Amino acid sequence: MPFALSILDLATVSRGQTARDSFHNSVALAQAAERSGFRRVWYAEHHNMRSIASSATSVLIGYVANHTDTIRLGAGGVMLPNHSPLVIAEQFGTLESLFPGRIDLGLGRAPGSDQKTLYALRREPSTAENFPRDVLELQGYLTGESRVAGVQAVPRAETVVPLYILGSSLFGAQLAAHLGLPYAFASHFAPDALYEAVAVYRDTFKPSEQLAEPYVMAGVNVFAAESHDAAVEHKTIAYRTRARAMIARGPAGGDFSDAEIDAFLASPNGRQLSGMTRYTAVGTPDEVGTYLAEFAASIGADELITTHQAPDIADRVRSVELTGQTLAVQSATP
């Protein structure tokens, strides 16, 4: 079954670099994706994380769009309960007006950070309960069929910004199916409910004006390199760095040696963290291509959203280029 390839760019701020460096790296990654035939690049809304620079998601999308020509760009996603639907409609209406036919809007309901930051963003955690209603309100603004009497999103682009529902549980699958929207599962870091959620989405899908049939997207981590050993090294360094960052946010804090991190990841407490990246393709282009094809076939994915997390930007760009060579990337989109 053919499938499209896309990218989730985590806009990583590496040690010794600045957020500005990260934005330049995002441009380089998007340009590599564009020339390699990828369908889209998405950026996720995260907050209070020093290693991720995509908190102002719509601003970053506009910056990268101005340095690329054809590739679709979007949010994967905007955490809608953090925002007024009208403000998001205005932001993405502006982007679509500037870059017509190139802007996506993926929506999630998580805070994109920890509990303290959730308070700073939302004030009330219960705001997330309004997510389905907020999606419909946002959709109304983007289509010119406002659900709030006398209120329109200005500017509103001549072409409609397509919506996508993101999730890692059955809730998102059920909502996407009910609204007839594409469903993107965050299996690159929350893999447990993948197969059940995809089945629920397909079984309960209702056609909509945007989408006639179910469209499944799934996240997968990729470390592609010229040699298997180099790819494994990139993966090892990246996942050690990730583990350090997550541990540092907890009560343990501190810095740890490579041996200590490896021992932790092999321990009962660390296995849960290791399991978050269960779906990872690592190796040469042939090895990566085989893994992605088998993974996509196992869930009948229409599109894979790949994350490339090699420590150096040159290696991330090369991973994108090598991955693009392995598969016939489809241009069809919902």
Coordinates of C-alpha atoms in Angstrom, one line a residue:
M1 CA 0.0 0.0 0.0
P2 CA 1.6 3.3 -1.0
F3 CA 1.8 6.0 1.6
A4 CA 3.0 9.6 1.9
L5 CA 6.1 10.7 4.0
S6 CA 6.1 13.8 6.1
I7 CA 8.2 15.3 9.0
L8 CA 7.5 16.5 12.5
D9 CA 10.3 18.9 13.3
L10 CA 10.8 19.2 17.0
A11 CA 12.8 22.5 16.6
T12 CA 15.5 21.2 18.9
V13 CA 17.8 23.6 20.6
S14 CA 21.0 21.6 21.0
R15 CA 23.6 22.2 23.7
G16 CA 25.6 25.3 22.9
Q17 CA 23.1 26.6 20.4
T18 CA 20.4 29.3 20.6
A19 CA 16.8 29.4 19.6
R20 CA 17.8 31.4 16.5
D21 CA 20.2 28.5 15.5
S22 CA 17.2 26.1 15.9
F23 CA 15.1 28.2 13.5
H24 CA 17.9 28.2 10.9
N25 CA 18.1 24.4 11.4
S26 CA 14.3 24.1 10.8
V27 CA 14.7 26.0 7.5
A28 CA 17.5 23.6 6.5
L29 CA 15.4 20.6 7.4
A30 CA 12.3 21.8 5.6
Q31 CA 14.3 22.6 2.5
A32 CA 15.8 19.1 2.5
A33 CA 12.3 17.7 2.9
E34 CA 11.0 19.8 0.0
R35 CA 13.8 18.6 -2.4
S36 CA 13.4 15.0 -1.2
G37 CA 9.7 14.8 -2.0
F38 CA 8.2 14.9 1.5
R39 CA 4.6 16.0 1.7
R40 CA 4.6 18.3 4.7
V41 CA 6.5 19.5 7.7
W42 CA 4.8 20.0 11.0
Y43 CA 5.8 21.8 14.2
A44 CA 4.4 21.1 17.7
E45 CA 3.4 23.5 20.4
H46 CA 5.5 22.9 23.5
H47 CA 6.0 25.2 26.4
N48 CA 8.6 25.7 29.2
M49 CA 11.1 23.3 27.5
R50 CA 14.5 24.8 26.9
S51 CA 15.4 22.2 24.3
I52 CA 12.3 22.8 22.1
A53 CA 11.8 26.2 20.3
S54 CA 8.4 25.7 18.6
S55 CA 6.2 27.3 21.3
A56 CA 5.1 30.1 19.0
T57 CA 4.1 27.6 16.4
S58 CA 2.4 29.9 13.8
V59 CA 5.3 32.3 13.9
L60 CA 7.8 29.5 13.1
I61 CA 5.5 28.2 10.3
G62 CA 5.5 31.6 8.7
Y63 CA 9.3 31.9 8.9
V64 CA 9.9 28.5 7.3
A65 CA 7.3 29.1 4.7
N66 CA 9.1 32.2 3.6
H67 CA 12.2 30.1 3.0
T68 CA 10.6 27.3 1.1
D69 CA 8.5 27.1 -2.1
T70 CA 6.1 24.2 -2.4
I71 CA 6.1 21.9 0.7
R72 CA 3.1 22.1 3.0
L73 CA 3.7 23.4 6.5
G74 CA 1.6 23.3 9.6
A75 CA 1.0 22.6 13.2
G76 CA 1.3 19.2 14.6
G77 CA -0.1 20.5 16.6
V78 CA -1.6 23.6 18.1
M79 CA -2.9 22.7 21.6
L80 CA -6.3 24.3 21.1
P81 CA -7.4 24.5 24.8
N82 CA -4.5 26.9 25.4
H83 CA -6.0 29.4 22.9
S84 CA -9.1 31.2 21.8
P85 CA -10.4 29.5 18.6
L86 CA -10.9 32.9 17.0
V87 CA -7.2 33.8 17.6
I88 CA -6.0 30.6 16.0
A89 CA -8.4 31.1 13.1
E90 CA -6.9 34.5 12.5
Q91 CA -3.3 33.3 12.7
F92 CA -3.8 30.4 10.3
G93 CA -6.1 32.5 8.0
T94 CA -3.2 34.9 7.8
L95 CA -0.7 32.1 7.0
E96 CA -3.0 30.6 4.4
S97 CA -3.5 34.1 2.8
L98 CA 0.3 34.6 2.6
F99 CA 1.1 31.0 1.5
P100 CA -2.0 29.7 -0.2
G101 CA -2.4 25.9 -0.5
R102 CA 0.5 25.2 1.8
I103 CA -0.8 25.5 5.4
D104 CA -2.2 22.7 7.7
L105 CA -3.7 23.0 11.1
G106 CA -3.4 19.9 13.4
L107 CA -5.1 20.2 16.7
G108 CA -4.5 18.6 20.1
R109 CA -6.0 19.0 23.5
A110 CA -3.0 18.4 25.8
P111 CA -1.3 21.3 27.4
G112 CA 2.1 20.7 25.8
S113 CA 3.9 20.9 29.1
D114 CA 3.8 20.2 32.8
Q115 CA 1.1 21.1 35.4
K116 CA 2.7 24.4 36.5
T117 CA 2.9 25.5 32.9
L118 CA -0.6 24.3 32.3
Y119 CA -1.8 26.7 35.0
A120 CA 0.2 29.6 33.4
L121 CA -1.3 28.8 30.0
R122 CA -4.9 27.9 30.8
R123 CA -5.5 28.9 34.4
E124 CA -8.2 26.2 34.5
P125 CA -7.3 22.6 33.5
S126 CA -11.0 22.0 32.8
T127 CA -10.6 24.1 29.6
A128 CA -9.6 20.9 27.8
E129 CA -13.1 19.5 28.3
N130 CA -14.3 22.1 25.7
F131 CA -12.0 20.7 23.0
P132 CA -14.7 19.2 20.7
R133 CA -16.7 22.4 20.9
D134 CA -13.7 24.6 20.3
V135 CA -12.7 22.5 17.2
L136 CA -16.2 23.2 15.7
E137 CA -16.0 26.9 16.5
L138 CA -12.6 27.1 14.9
Q139 CA -13.8 25.2 11.8
G140 CA -16.7 27.6 11.5
Y141 CA -14.3 30.6 11.4
L142 CA -12.0 29.0 8.9
T143 CA -14.9 28.1 6.5
G144 CA -16.8 31.4 6.8
E145 CA -19.6 29.7 8.6
S146 CA -19.1 31.1 12.1
R147 CA -20.9 29.5 15.0
V148 CA -20.7 32.8 17.0
A149 CA -23.3 35.3 15.7
G150 CA -21.7 38.5 14.3
V151 CA -18.1 37.3 14.6
Q152 CA -15.9 36.4 11.7
A153 CA -12.2 35.6 11.5
V154 CA -10.3 38.3 9.7
P155 CA -8.4 37.7 7.5
R156 CA -10.0 34.5 6.2
A157 CA -8.1 33.0 3.3
E158 CA -9.9 32.2 0.0
T159 CA -8.8 28.6 0.4
V160 CA -9.8 26.6 3.5
V161 CA -7.1 25.5 5.9
P162 CA -7.5 21.7 6.4
L163 CA -7.9 20.5 10.0
Y164 CA -6.3 17.3 11.5
I165 CA -7.0 15.8 14.9
L166 CA -4.0 14.7 16.8
G167 CA -4.1 12.2 19.6
S168 CA -2.6 9.3 21.5
S169 CA -5.8 7.8 22.9
L170 CA -9.2 6.7 21.8
F171 CA -10.7 10.1 22.5
G172 CA -8.9 11.7 19.6
A173 CA -9.7 8.8 17.3
Q174 CA -13.4 9.0 18.2
L175 CA -13.5 12.8 17.7
A176 CA -11.7 12.7 14.4
A177 CA -14.1 10.0 13.2
H178 CA -17.2 11.9 14.3
L179 CA -16.1 15.1 12.6
G180 CA -14.8 13.3 9.5
L181 CA -11.3 14.6 9.8
P182 CA -7.8 13.1 9.3
Y183 CA -6.4 11.4 12.4
A184 CA -2.7 11.7 13.3
F185 CA -1.6 9.3 16.1
A186 CA 1.5 10.3 18.2
S187 CA 3.1 6.9 18.0
H188 CA 6.6 8.4 17.9
F189 CA 6.4 8.9 21.7
A190 CA 3.1 7.4 22.9
P191 CA 2.7 4.1 21.1
D192 CA 0.6 2.0 23.4
A193 CA -2.9 2.6 22.0
L194 CA -1.9 2.9 18.3
Y195 CA -3.6 -0.1 16.8
E196 CA -6.8 0.2 18.9
A197 CA -7.2 3.9 18.2
V198 CA -6.7 3.4 14.4
A199 CA -9.3 0.6 14.4
V200 CA -11.8 2.8 16.3
Y201 CA -11.2 5.7 14.0
R202 CA -11.8 3.6 10.9
D203 CA -14.9 1.7 12.3
T204 CA -16.7 4.9 13.4
F205 CA -15.7 7.3 10.7
K206 CA -18.3 9.6 9.2
P207 CA -17.6 11.4 5.9
S208 CA -17.5 15.2 5.9
E209 CA -17.1 18.0 3.5
Q210 CA -13.3 17.9 4.1
L211 CA -12.8 14.1 3.9
A212 CA -14.8 11.3 2.3
E213 CA -12.8 8.4 3.7
P214 CA -10.7 7.8 6.8
Y215 CA -7.1 9.1 6.5
V216 CA -4.6 7.7 9.0
M217 CA -1.3 9.3 9.9
A218 CA 1.2 7.9 12.4
G219 CA 4.4 9.1 14.0
V220 CA 7.7 7.2 13.7
N221 CA 11.2 8.0 14.7
V222 CA 13.9 7.8 12.1
F223 CA 17.7 7.6 12.2
A224 CA 19.0 7.1 8.6
A225 CA 22.7 7.2 7.8
E226 CA 25.1 6.0 5.2
S227 CA 26.0 3.1 7.5
H228 CA 24.1 1.0 10.1
D229 CA 26.7 1.8 12.8
A230 CA 26.5 5.5 12.2
A231 CA 22.7 5.4 12.5
V232 CA 22.8 3.4 15.7
E233 CA 25.3 5.9 17.1
H234 CA 23.0 8.8 16.3
K235 CA 20.1 7.0 17.9
T236 CA 22.1 6.2 21.1
I237 CA 23.3 9.8 21.6
A238 CA 19.8 11.2 20.8
Y239 CA 18.0 8.9 23.2
R240 CA 20.5 9.4 26.0
T241 CA 20.1 13.2 25.6
R242 CA 16.3 12.8 25.7
A243 CA 16.5 10.7 28.8
R244 CA 18.7 13.2 30.6
A245 CA 16.3 16.0 29.7
M246 CA 13.3 14.1 31.1
I247 CA 15.1 13.0 34.3
A248 CA 16.3 16.6 34.9
R249 CA 12.7 17.8 34.9
G250 CA 11.9 15.4 37.7
P251 CA 13.0 15.4 41.4
A252 CA 16.3 13.6 40.6
G253 CA 17.7 16.4 38.4
G254 CA 21.5 16.6 38.0
D255 CA 23.7 15.3 35.3
F256 CA 24.5 11.7 34.5
S257 CA 27.2 9.7 32.7
D258 CA 26.4 7.7 29.6
A259 CA 26.8 4.5 31.7
E260 CA 24.3 5.7 34.3
I261 CA 21.8 6.7 31.6
D262 CA 22.2 3.3 29.9
A263 CA 21.7 1.5 33.2
F264 CA 18.6 3.6 34.0
L265 CA 17.0 2.9 30.6
A266 CA 17.6 -0.8 31.1
S267 CA 16.0 -0.8 34.6
P268 CA 12.3 -1.4 35.3
N269 CA 11.8 2.3 35.9
G270 CA 13.6 3.2 32.7
R271 CA 11.9 0.7 30.5
Q272 CA 8.7 2.8 30.3
L273 CA 10.8 5.7 29.0
S274 CA 12.5 3.4 26.5
G275 CA 9.2 2.1 25.4
M276 CA 8.0 5.5 24.4
T277 CA 10.2 5.3 21.3
R278 CA 9.2 1.7 20.4
Y279 CA 8.6 2.7 16.8
T280 CA 12.0 3.7 15.6
A281 CA 13.6 3.0 12.2
V282 CA 17.4 3.0 12.3
G283 CA 20.0 2.0 9.8
T284 CA 20.9 2.4 6.1
P285 CA 18.3 3.7 3.6
D286 CA 17.3 0.1 2.8
E287 CA 16.9 -0.8 6.4
V288 CA 14.9 2.3 7.1
G289 CA 12.7 1.8 4.0
T290 CA 11.9 -1.7 5.0
Y291 CA 11.0 -0.7 8.5
L292 CA 8.7 2.1 7.4
A293 CA 7.0 0.0 4.8
E294 CA 6.2 -2.7 7.3
F295 CA 5.1 -0.3 9.9
A296 CA 2.8 1.5 7.6
A297 CA 1.3 -1.7 6.3
S298 CA 0.7 -3.0 9.8
I299 CA -1.8 -0.2 10.5
G300 CA -2.8 0.6 6.9
A301 CA -1.3 4.1 7.3
D302 CA -2.0 6.6 4.6
E303 CA 0.9 8.8 5.8
L304 CA 3.9 8.5 8.1
I305 CA 5.1 11.5 10.1
T306 CA 8.8 11.0 10.7
T307 CA 10.9 12.6 13.3
H308 CA 14.7 12.9 12.6
Q309 CA 16.6 13.5 15.9
A310 CA 20.3 12.9 15.1
P311 CA 22.3 15.3 17.3
D312 CA 23.8 17.4 14.5
I313 CA 21.7 19.2 12.0
A314 CA 23.9 17.9 9.1
D315 CA 23.0 14.4 10.2
R316 CA 19.4 15.2 10.5
V317 CA 19.3 16.7 7.0
R318 CA 21.1 13.7 5.7
S319 CA 18.6 11.4 7.4
V320 CA 15.8 13.2 5.7
E321 CA 17.5 12.9 2.3
L322 CA 18.2 9.2 2.7
T323 CA 14.7 8.5 3.9
G324 CA 13.3 10.3 0.9
Q325 CA 15.3 8.1 -1.4
T326 CA 13.9 4.9 0.0
L327 CA 10.2 5.2 -0.8
A328 CA 7.9 6.5 -3.5
V329 CA 6.4 9.5 -1.7
Q330 CA 2.8 10.0 -2.7
S331 CA 1.6 13.5 -3.4
A332 CA -2.1 12.9 -2.7
T333 CA -3.4 14.6 0.4
P334 CA -6.8 14.8 2.1

